[in-house]
Amino acid sequence: MAAPLGAERALLCCLFLGGLCTLASAATRYHKWEISYQFTSQDCVRKLAVTINGKTPGPTIRAVRGDTIVVAVNNTLMTENVAIHWHGIRQIGTPWADGTEGVTQCPILPGDTFTYKFVVDRPGTYMYHAHYGMQRSAGLNGMIVVEVPPGQPEPFGAYERDHTVLLNDWWHKSTYEQAAGLASVPIVWVGEPQSLLINGRGRFVNCSSEASCNVAHPDCSPAVFPVVPGKTYRFRIASVTSLSALNFEIEGHEMTVVEADGHYVKPFVVKNLNIYSGETYSVLITANQDPNRNYWLASNVVSRPPGTPTGTAVLSYYGGRSSPRARPPTSPPAGPAWNDTAYRFRQSVDTVAHPAHVVAPPARSDRSILLLNTQNMIDGKIKWALNNVSFTLPHTPYLVAMKRGLLGAYDERPPPETYDHAGYDIFNVQKNPNTTTSNGLYRLQFSSVVDVVLQNSNMLRANSSETHPWHLHGHDFWVLGYGFGRFDPAVHPATYNLKNPIMKNTVAVHPFGWTALRFRADNPGVWAFHCHIEAHFFMGMGVVFEEGVERVGELPPEIMGCGKTRGGH
Ligand SMILES: *[C@@H]1O[C@H](CO)[C@@H](O)[C@H](O)[C@H]1NC(C)=O
Ligand SMILES: *[C@@H]1O[C@H](CO)[C@@H](O)[C@H](O)[C@H]1NC(C)=O
Ligand SMILES: *[C@@H]1O[C@H](CO)[C@@H](O)[C@H](O)[C@H]1NC(C)=O
Ligand SMILES: *[C@@H]1O[C@H](CO)[C@@H](O)[C@H](O)[C@H]1NC(C)=O
Ligand SMILES: *[C@@H]1O[C@H](CO)[C@@H](O)[C@H](O)[C@H]1NC(C)=O
Ligand SMILES: *[C@@H]1O[C@H](CO)[C@@H](O)[C@H](O)[C@H]1NC(C)=O
Ligand SMILES: [Cu+2]
């Protein structure tokens, strides 16, 4: 399967824009990736990482809106399966290319090559990452940048160039050890990360105590972001963390937030930016500070008591007197107080659609699903559940099972639509944390409008509630509202923002709070909706939606080969 590398341009269509006929062309961009384990030293400590063509993070995929991306993924891991999700790409017409093992495809077996092919239909900042077991945290991740077609303006001033910033957290234990620990009795929790990475680089502070540490290793020299004095830059920021909620800051430089998850936001200025796993933002900064010194880029843990030092990189001015790699003269910014929930809540509420780019949501929904998020126990194991159901992935991908009518591939009883919202006390540890598992799913009427309200609650520990970043595959949703405390279906829908809600694919549910979303079920396929904390999804924090599966085109046979799809039924 020798795919030609590079871009092949084809004239596509003639678009009528304000009476003018413009010739638009779309490119097909081919990538050939070999997935392998390599010893790397991302934070100066040598460990095995899952890499793309030998590197973690993988290459940034750059494209123009309307382009087709083709990625031939050759799994050379030897003893491990793989699947890659294109996070934020809706996969309209190609639901089998979503890369979600167990939902849209069988895993790619060792020695096999699987080719993902999909269209990037909207400009913006996105990411990709493994979607099999807990593999994402082993290093298989990277960014996707989709530009507007040349000459098309964006709703903010011109900028000199963009810089990509991929934020991550990093553990020294293998993904296997982490997954086995989570499924053990008693649980061996993954714990706080050893390091925070910016573009794959960090520094483990206790290097002297690790035999495998090499502080001179090039893998862990901090990323340097060059700027020219007086110019404005777009920083495209993505968080692919497995656990941590982060706060990102560029020392001494205010940031104007202009994009979130591929949608233009009404610009707002921040000193630092809260970013949850699975989210992306674009910010503009102007290089207007003293050019004769360097500045920190800093990433700090918020929402959990931090046990990890600040992740850093360097902003350096061209023509200044400081060497690009010189350590800035100050201490890195420490970020806001980790437990200042109100501060993070405010940023969520401030993120609304740009006035010229409001996509009006439907005025009402056809169906409302209220999901209580709880921490639970099953046979002594800690789990997460929605409405008292802890999610497990089936062995046969839903997409194949449903399209082909394979019986017994998943639980046909749908999970509950709501919970006892009047009686359940979200502020206290529940009296009986026992729950059950299921791989049942919600079947949505094609093209119907669906509201989902995520209700947070107290965990198994007293006075504790975490932030959960929820990610929806195959769609963007309108973010209609956030609240603290108990969501009341008789009261709160009247407070929804139907005027200028932002559309996103990932959204935070704040501690003891609720978040309300609306989307149109108009993308035929089967789609996961889950907490983007790797360990939480692994412990059952997710659901699945199906819509219009009968409209899905011919399934490529390459997504089959596991469970009941064996033998090419
Ligand atoms: C996958 O990679 C292996 C190892 O480099 C190579 O031998 C094999 O030919 C590749 N397979 C494909 C389909 O490119
Ligand atoms: C570094 O080592 C010290 C002493 O051994 C310990 O107290 C501290 O928690 C360690 N820090 C990290 C980040 O592991
Ligand atoms: C955050 O925690 C500190 C102690 O670590 C406490 O003093 C402070 O009141 C807390 N702030 C909030 C907003 O809960
Ligand atoms: C919860 O389940 C365990 C078995 O895993 C059982 O021993 C315990 O009695 C159950 N608790 C309640 C309150 O039903
Ligand atoms: C979950 O189910 C158990 C019974 O198995 C029940 O005792 C408990 O109250 C339920 N929890 C919720 C949140 O509905
Ligand atoms: C939880 O918070 C309440 C009030 O805020 C307090 O009375 C109680 O002692 C706390 N419990 C624990 C275990 O910290
Ligand atoms: Cu979570």
XYZ file of C-alpha atoms and ligand atoms in Angstrom:
654
model
C 0.000 0.000 0.000
C 2.469 2.614 -1.147
C 0.474 5.826 -0.841
C 2.141 8.769 -2.530
C 3.216 11.382 -0.010
C 2.357 15.041 -0.386
C -0.692 16.861 -1.610
C -2.614 16.287 -4.757
C -4.790 19.187 -5.802
C -8.069 18.885 -7.620
C -10.469 21.535 -8.782
C -13.629 20.923 -6.870
C -16.327 23.383 -7.477
C -17.310 26.852 -8.261
C -18.633 28.734 -5.252
C -20.863 31.731 -5.579
C -19.829 34.252 -2.966
C -21.668 37.555 -3.024
C -22.246 37.215 -6.754
C -18.598 36.451 -7.459
C -17.548 33.109 -8.769
C -14.425 31.863 -7.063
C -12.640 28.712 -8.065
C -12.065 26.660 -4.952
C -9.752 23.699 -4.870
C -9.336 21.027 -2.265
C -6.269 18.941 -1.663
C -5.814 15.369 -0.562
C -3.060 15.148 2.005
C -1.419 11.773 2.487
C 0.396 10.696 5.619
C 2.133 7.409 6.332
C 2.547 6.648 9.994
C 4.410 3.852 11.658
C 3.320 3.335 15.266
C 6.067 1.917 17.479
C 7.419 1.827 20.986
C 10.585 3.871 21.449
C 12.633 4.834 24.457
C 12.222 8.581 24.793
C 13.079 11.121 27.496
C 10.257 13.659 27.334
C 10.951 14.937 30.855
C 14.618 13.767 30.925
C 13.557 10.374 32.351
C 13.913 7.540 29.860
C 10.774 5.455 29.366
C 8.888 3.596 26.660
C 6.507 5.770 24.689
C 4.140 4.953 21.840
C 5.398 7.038 18.942
C 4.438 8.057 15.412
C 7.363 7.681 13.017
C 9.587 7.542 16.105
C 8.278 10.744 17.720
C 5.922 11.887 20.446
C 3.974 14.073 20.039
C 3.282 13.073 16.445
C 3.452 15.487 13.480
C 0.997 18.385 13.273
C -1.454 17.722 10.457
C -1.926 20.966 8.536
C -4.706 21.363 5.996
C -7.131 23.837 4.462
C -10.872 23.606 4.977
C -12.366 21.103 2.565
C -9.194 19.043 2.212
C -9.228 15.281 2.504
C -6.815 13.753 4.991
C -5.525 10.243 4.387
C -3.471 8.607 7.123
C -2.168 5.086 6.597
C -1.483 3.796 10.114
C 0.936 0.882 10.241
C 0.815 -0.751 13.672
C 4.301 -2.112 14.378
C 3.759 -2.360 18.172
C 4.174 -6.173 18.042
C 1.985 -6.974 21.102
C -0.516 -4.127 21.218
C -3.565 -2.986 19.265
C -4.142 0.637 18.291
C -6.899 3.025 17.111
C -6.627 6.776 16.451
C -9.376 9.334 17.021
C -9.474 12.661 15.114
C -10.774 14.808 17.903
C -13.086 17.627 16.791
C -13.503 16.338 13.231
C -17.164 15.400 12.865
C -16.635 12.648 10.265
C -19.718 13.624 8.302
C -20.310 10.740 5.896
C -17.364 8.752 7.271
C -18.458 7.553 10.739
C -16.188 4.500 10.401
C -13.127 6.807 10.408
C -13.753 8.208 13.898
C -11.148 5.858 15.354
C -13.031 4.881 18.504
C -12.247 1.253 19.280
C -15.395 -0.661 20.256
C -17.708 2.038 18.908
C -16.760 2.661 15.275
C -14.089 0.071 14.545
C -12.202 -3.002 15.656
C -8.696 -2.245 16.884
C -5.837 -2.228 14.387
C -3.913 -5.438 15.119
C -0.132 -5.626 15.357
C 1.328 -5.848 11.864
C -1.832 -4.455 10.219
C -2.192 -1.183 8.357
C -5.464 0.762 8.541
C -6.129 3.812 6.397
C -8.190 6.649 7.829
C -9.708 8.950 5.220
C -11.876 11.930 6.095
C -12.645 15.521 5.133
C -11.763 18.468 7.378
C -14.839 20.559 6.744
C -14.313 23.409 9.194
C -11.312 25.627 9.932
C -9.973 25.498 13.461
C -7.628 23.856 15.917
C -8.066 20.158 16.654
C -6.074 17.175 17.838
C -5.690 13.447 17.389
C -4.926 10.758 19.915
C -5.151 7.038 20.568
C -8.636 5.798 21.506
C -7.873 2.283 22.681
C -7.607 1.308 26.346
C -5.492 3.952 28.057
C -3.039 4.219 25.193
C -3.424 7.976 24.771
C -1.345 8.569 27.873
C 1.542 6.573 26.376
C 2.313 9.377 23.907
C 0.214 8.741 20.792
C -1.101 12.254 20.178
C -0.663 15.390 18.103
C -2.426 18.429 16.648
C -4.561 19.161 13.588
C -4.629 22.698 12.195
C -7.247 23.489 9.566
C -6.745 26.886 7.934
C -9.352 29.016 6.230
C -8.995 29.039 2.425
C -6.457 31.656 1.273
C -7.882 35.163 1.258
C -10.854 34.364 3.481
C -10.870 36.696 6.463
C -11.292 35.611 10.070
C -13.099 37.766 12.640
C -9.960 39.191 14.193
C -6.943 41.180 13.083
C -4.148 39.736 10.997
C -1.389 37.905 12.782
C 2.226 37.266 11.829
C 2.057 33.449 12.104
C 0.715 30.791 14.387
C 2.477 28.703 17.018
C 1.065 25.359 18.148
C 1.119 24.497 21.848
C 0.235 20.938 22.839
C -0.215 20.525 26.588
C 0.052 17.140 28.252
C 0.664 15.396 31.561
C 3.189 12.586 31.852
C 3.740 9.522 34.047
C 6.769 7.279 34.419
C 4.643 4.156 34.964
C 3.531 2.323 31.854
C -0.041 2.572 30.615
C -0.426 -1.162 31.394
C 0.570 -0.685 34.996
C -1.878 2.204 35.305
C -4.765 0.279 33.740
C -4.100 -2.829 35.863
C -3.962 -0.643 38.974
C -7.323 0.949 38.242
C -8.934 -2.480 37.909
C -7.344 -3.838 41.121
C -8.856 -4.305 44.585
C -7.947 -2.118 46.343
C -7.512 0.373 43.534
C -4.017 1.570 42.651
C -4.845 5.083 41.478
C -2.662 6.583 38.735
C -1.740 9.475 41.021
C -0.654 12.928 39.975
C 1.596 13.076 36.890
C 5.350 13.280 37.331
C 5.620 16.114 34.808
C 3.660 18.500 32.626
C 4.772 18.676 28.994
C 4.600 21.531 26.495
C 5.032 20.234 22.937
C 6.268 16.979 24.410
C 8.977 18.481 26.599
C 9.193 18.830 30.343
C 11.586 18.314 33.183
C 11.175 15.916 36.075
C 12.346 17.898 39.108
C 13.655 14.931 41.073
C 16.044 13.815 38.378
C 18.840 13.082 40.829
C 16.691 10.309 42.295
C 16.038 8.544 38.985
C 18.732 6.325 37.534
C 17.180 6.697 34.070
C 17.545 10.471 34.088
C 19.606 12.403 31.543
C 19.124 16.143 31.919
C 21.267 16.787 28.824
C 18.913 14.775 26.607
C 17.622 16.856 23.664
C 14.086 15.387 24.079
C 13.668 17.407 27.274
C 15.144 20.758 26.325
C 12.253 23.214 26.625
C 10.348 24.276 23.522
C 11.255 27.806 22.352
C 8.651 30.095 20.734
C 10.309 32.918 18.772
C 8.555 36.259 18.271
C 9.471 39.512 16.516
C 9.024 42.678 18.610
C 5.754 44.445 17.880
C 4.142 41.578 15.981
C 0.966 39.699 16.884
C 0.857 35.889 17.005
C -1.852 33.290 17.110
C -1.164 30.562 19.643
C -3.180 27.439 18.921
C -3.414 25.589 22.204
C -4.668 22.036 22.744
C -4.796 19.922 25.890
C -4.462 16.173 25.492
C -3.892 15.487 29.204
C -4.941 12.165 30.667
C -5.965 13.597 34.025
C -5.030 17.199 34.684
C -7.082 20.334 34.217
C -4.560 23.022 33.330
C -4.042 26.747 33.501
C -1.818 28.139 30.748
C -0.025 31.473 30.897
C 2.498 33.400 28.817
C 4.359 35.471 31.344
C 3.841 39.218 30.869
C 1.613 38.823 27.792
C -2.151 39.149 27.890
C -4.023 36.721 25.692
C -7.108 37.529 23.612
C -9.191 34.378 23.243
C -10.583 34.140 19.680
C -11.362 30.479 19.008
C -12.590 27.496 21.010
C -12.889 23.959 19.571
C -13.042 25.295 15.998
C -15.571 28.081 16.669
C -14.965 31.824 16.798
C -15.608 33.291 20.231
C -16.535 36.813 21.186
C -12.979 37.957 21.979
C -12.070 38.309 25.642
C -8.766 39.090 27.304
C -7.198 36.901 29.980
C -3.961 36.840 31.948
C -4.105 33.054 31.849
C -6.336 30.413 30.306
C -8.024 27.416 31.933
C -8.013 24.485 29.538
C -9.458 21.019 30.096
C -8.463 17.780 28.456
C -9.911 17.614 24.947
C -10.326 21.365 24.534
C -8.575 23.652 22.070
C -8.287 27.436 22.006
C -6.666 30.069 19.840
C -5.363 33.185 21.547
C -3.675 36.259 20.085
C -0.698 37.808 21.827
C 1.349 40.847 20.878
C 5.097 40.833 21.428
C 5.122 44.178 23.232
C 7.417 43.510 26.193
C 11.128 44.151 26.796
C 12.811 42.146 23.991
C 16.065 41.776 25.927
C 14.881 38.945 28.131
C 12.946 35.701 27.716
C 9.512 34.872 29.175
C 7.969 31.685 30.497
C 5.175 29.731 28.978
C 3.724 27.969 31.999
C 1.199 25.213 32.546
C -0.119 24.529 36.051
C -2.530 21.936 37.446
C -5.866 23.329 38.639
C -8.965 21.632 40.079
C -6.923 18.899 41.792
C -4.460 19.529 44.651
C -1.299 19.914 42.574
C 1.441 17.345 43.030
C 3.279 18.261 39.856
C 5.683 21.132 39.212
C 4.859 23.805 36.626
C 5.400 22.746 33.006
C 7.469 25.308 31.115
C 8.631 26.527 27.721
C 10.272 29.773 26.605
C 9.088 32.826 24.653
C 12.057 34.551 23.058
C 12.282 37.842 21.113
C 14.293 38.026 17.879
C 16.972 40.678 17.988
C 16.907 40.941 21.777
C 20.021 40.548 23.898
C 18.922 37.237 25.423
C 19.963 33.933 23.890
C 16.868 32.020 22.708
C 17.503 29.177 25.126
C 18.342 31.334 28.145
C 16.309 30.726 31.265
C 13.994 33.674 31.963
C 15.187 35.725 34.968
C 11.983 35.170 36.962
C 10.191 32.167 38.492
C 7.555 30.612 36.237
C 3.987 31.839 36.879
C 2.264 29.635 39.460
C -1.256 30.082 38.040
C -4.433 30.744 40.024
C -5.303 28.898 43.245
C -6.023 25.284 42.282
C -9.349 25.345 44.145
C -10.638 28.669 42.779
C -13.598 27.062 41.036
C -15.406 30.392 40.677
C -12.513 31.721 38.578
C -12.726 28.779 36.171
C -16.515 28.868 36.118
C -16.341 32.512 35.021
C -14.155 31.712 32.023
C -16.637 29.019 30.965
C -19.510 31.504 31.143
C -17.484 34.186 29.302
C -16.954 31.891 26.305
C -19.772 32.769 23.901
C -20.061 32.903 20.115
C -18.529 35.754 18.123
C -21.358 38.188 17.201
C -20.779 37.668 13.473
C -20.604 33.892 13.802
C -23.539 32.964 15.986
C -25.146 29.698 14.945
C -28.604 29.974 16.448
C -29.622 26.849 18.368
C -33.059 25.344 17.838
C -35.465 27.057 20.240
C -36.480 23.789 21.901
C -35.441 20.187 22.096
C -37.270 16.994 21.283
C -35.680 15.028 24.083
C -33.864 15.774 27.319
C -31.387 13.422 28.914
C -30.269 14.266 32.450
C -27.087 12.427 33.422
C -26.023 12.182 37.060
C -22.253 11.669 37.314
C -21.310 9.525 40.319
C -18.356 7.585 41.660
C -19.350 4.039 42.542
C -18.233 0.561 43.571
C -18.651 -2.786 41.866
C -17.223 -5.826 43.666
C -14.797 -3.655 45.554
C -13.610 -1.862 42.390
C -14.057 1.874 41.996
C -16.118 2.906 38.961
C -17.856 5.947 37.513
C -21.487 5.807 36.485
C -24.182 7.845 34.714
C -27.652 7.400 36.170
C -26.298 4.381 38.054
C -24.903 2.653 34.966
C -21.174 2.238 34.550
C -20.280 2.007 30.863
C -18.307 -0.868 29.356
C -17.241 -1.159 25.719
C -18.591 -4.139 23.749
C -16.256 -6.491 21.865
C -18.117 -5.827 18.640
C -18.136 -2.192 17.478
C -21.670 -0.787 17.656
C -21.428 0.682 14.181
C -20.976 -2.740 12.603
C -23.381 -4.533 14.955
C -26.185 -2.044 14.348
C -25.686 -1.572 10.622
C -25.580 -5.337 10.093
C -28.210 -6.236 12.696
C -25.852 -8.581 14.594
C -27.759 -9.888 17.589
C -26.394 -10.061 21.111
C -23.488 -7.712 20.416
C -24.570 -5.211 23.084
C -27.263 -4.730 25.709
C -30.441 -3.695 23.881
C -31.994 -2.143 26.997
C -31.355 1.602 26.822
C -29.778 3.282 29.859
C -32.030 5.565 31.993
C -32.963 9.036 30.690
C -32.862 10.671 34.105
C -32.368 10.062 37.828
C -34.192 10.992 41.024
C -33.163 14.647 40.735
C -35.554 15.780 43.451
C -34.384 13.216 45.983
C -30.681 12.679 45.291
C -28.276 14.667 47.475
C -25.422 15.749 45.215
C -23.470 17.293 48.109
C -22.943 14.121 50.119
C -21.399 10.697 49.690
C -24.136 8.409 48.452
C -25.390 5.858 50.965
C -25.141 2.885 48.626
C -22.414 3.318 46.033
C -23.049 -0.099 44.438
C -23.837 0.087 40.754
C -24.006 -2.111 37.655
C -22.326 -2.101 34.254
C -23.913 -1.994 30.833
C -23.014 -1.398 27.215
C -26.507 -0.260 26.315
C -26.810 2.941 24.277
C -29.188 5.818 23.553
C -30.853 5.635 20.155
C -31.751 9.099 18.912
C -34.321 9.905 16.307
C -32.523 11.090 13.198
C -32.366 14.884 12.965
C -34.050 15.358 16.354
C -32.796 17.981 18.812
C -31.355 16.527 21.994
C -30.550 18.241 25.277
C -28.072 16.651 27.640
C -27.580 17.990 31.141
C -24.554 16.704 33.020
C -25.020 16.850 36.782
C -21.899 16.585 38.944
C -21.985 15.290 42.519
C -19.913 14.370 45.532
C -17.469 11.488 45.061
C -16.831 8.624 47.482
C -14.662 10.990 49.556
C -16.496 13.593 51.661
C -16.642 17.180 50.397
C -15.054 16.319 47.040
C -16.216 16.817 43.503
C -13.941 16.946 40.461
C -14.055 18.720 37.113
C -15.043 16.393 34.259
C -14.387 17.502 30.664
C -17.058 15.809 28.521
C -16.335 15.187 24.835
C -18.894 14.368 22.135
C -17.838 12.555 18.981
C -19.410 13.333 15.604
C -20.974 16.678 16.588
C -20.518 20.086 18.035
C -23.038 21.035 20.700
C -24.340 24.376 21.865
C -23.343 25.135 25.445
C -26.612 26.455 26.874
C -25.666 26.975 30.482
C -23.674 26.200 33.587
C -24.760 26.175 37.206
C -23.661 25.303 40.698
C -25.646 22.835 42.753
C -28.625 20.756 41.722
C -30.089 21.158 38.243
C -33.852 21.577 38.387
C -35.580 20.698 35.081
C -38.549 22.862 36.101
C -36.431 25.979 36.640
C -33.071 26.055 34.889
C -33.997 25.553 31.227
C -35.564 29.045 31.386
C -32.078 30.445 32.089
C -30.457 28.878 28.993
C -28.473 31.112 26.688
C -30.226 30.705 23.339
C -28.900 34.018 22.036
C -25.200 33.462 21.452
C -24.087 30.108 22.872
C -20.670 28.879 21.778
C -20.497 25.564 19.983
C -17.884 23.131 21.244
C -17.038 19.451 21.253
C -15.638 19.340 24.804
C -16.981 21.126 27.857
C -16.236 21.237 31.566
C -18.663 20.076 34.222
C -17.483 21.981 37.276
C -17.304 20.587 40.833
C -20.817 20.226 42.333
C -22.150 21.909 39.172
C -24.130 21.155 36.044
C -23.651 21.898 32.351
C -26.452 21.928 29.764
C -25.864 21.108 26.070
C -27.988 20.882 22.939
C -27.174 19.183 19.648
C -28.924 18.002 16.521
C -28.698 14.264 15.923
C -28.097 14.669 12.192
C -24.838 12.804 11.614
C -25.614 9.179 10.766
C -23.451 6.886 12.863
C -22.679 5.760 16.388
C -20.901 8.229 18.609
C -19.204 8.119 21.996
C -19.845 10.845 24.570
C -17.531 10.587 27.548
C -15.378 12.154 30.177
C -12.026 12.948 28.553
C -10.069 11.965 31.655
C -8.481 8.747 30.422
C -8.917 6.879 33.722
C -12.520 8.010 34.161
C -13.668 6.714 30.757
C -11.790 3.494 31.496
C -13.766 3.268 34.771
C -17.108 3.668 33.015
C -17.681 7.404 32.615
C -19.284 7.496 29.190
C -22.369 6.822 27.101
C -22.999 6.146 23.396
C -25.509 7.694 20.987
C -26.798 6.192 17.755
C -28.650 8.154 15.065
C -29.606 7.314 11.498
C -27.400 4.231 11.374
C -29.554 2.926 8.504
C -28.351 5.897 6.447
C -24.675 5.029 6.878
C -23.043 4.017 3.594
C -21.242 0.753 2.871
C -18.908 -0.037 5.782
C -15.278 -0.620 4.853
C -14.363 -4.237 5.723
C -11.145 -3.015 7.390
C -13.078 -1.844 10.471
C -14.173 -5.456 11.140
C -12.426 -8.608 12.307
C -13.250 -8.640 16.020
C -16.120 -9.937 18.165
C -19.156 -10.945 16.108
C -17.764 -9.266 12.982
C -15.195 -12.037 12.516
C -15.379 -13.991 9.293
C -16.779 -11.083 7.317
C -20.508 -11.626 8.067
C 4.842 -1.540 8.305
O 6.091 -1.323 8.929
C 6.930 -2.467 8.885
C 8.144 -2.173 9.735
O 8.803 -1.032 9.297
C 7.269 -2.775 7.444
O 8.074 -3.937 7.389
C 5.989 -3.030 6.685
O 6.276 -3.210 5.326
C 5.020 -1.839 6.850
N 3.760 -2.202 6.264
C 3.155 -1.429 5.368
C 1.837 -1.934 4.873
O 3.629 -0.369 4.974
C 11.165 14.872 45.173
O 11.872 14.221 46.187
C 11.549 14.694 47.479
C 12.491 14.008 48.462
O 12.775 12.715 48.084
C 10.083 14.402 47.753
O 9.731 14.888 49.036
C 9.238 15.069 46.694
O 7.885 14.727 46.871
C 9.684 14.632 45.316
N 8.964 15.384 44.308
C 8.376 14.801 43.285
C 7.701 15.718 42.329
O 8.374 13.606 43.093
C -8.366 26.740 48.787
O -7.606 25.937 49.657
C -6.918 26.685 50.662
C -6.089 25.726 51.465
O -5.297 24.961 50.627
C -7.936 27.416 51.530
O -7.254 28.222 52.459
C -8.821 28.294 50.656
O -9.848 28.846 51.441
C -9.446 27.470 49.535
N -10.135 28.356 48.628
C -11.324 28.092 48.142
C -11.900 29.084 47.179
O -11.958 27.082 48.452
C -22.582 -3.593 47.814
O -22.041 -4.721 47.167
C -21.238 -5.533 47.989
C -20.695 -6.659 47.134
O -19.827 -6.159 46.173
C -22.030 -6.073 49.139
O -21.194 -6.793 50.007
C -22.668 -4.910 49.899
O -23.521 -5.401 50.896
C -23.460 -4.031 48.964
N -23.941 -2.856 49.707
C -25.214 -2.532 49.793
C -25.527 -1.339 50.649
O -26.082 -3.133 49.231
C -28.011 2.683 42.339
O -28.564 1.410 42.541
C -28.552 0.948 43.878
C -29.152 -0.416 43.919
O -28.377 -1.281 43.195
C -29.334 1.898 44.746
O -29.250 1.482 46.090
C -28.756 3.292 44.607
O -29.511 4.208 45.322
C -28.735 3.705 43.152
N -28.073 4.984 43.018
C -28.537 5.979 42.276
C -27.711 7.187 42.194
O -29.599 5.910 41.706
C -17.556 18.766 54.873
O -17.968 20.124 54.873
C -18.893 20.422 55.918
C -19.387 21.844 55.748
O -18.730 22.511 54.718
C -18.214 20.212 57.250
O -19.127 20.464 58.287
C -17.704 18.768 57.344
O -16.962 18.587 58.528
C -16.837 18.413 56.164
N -16.521 16.998 56.218
C -15.295 16.514 56.024
C -15.134 15.020 56.140
O -14.353 17.226 55.730
Cu -14.183 12.550 34.631
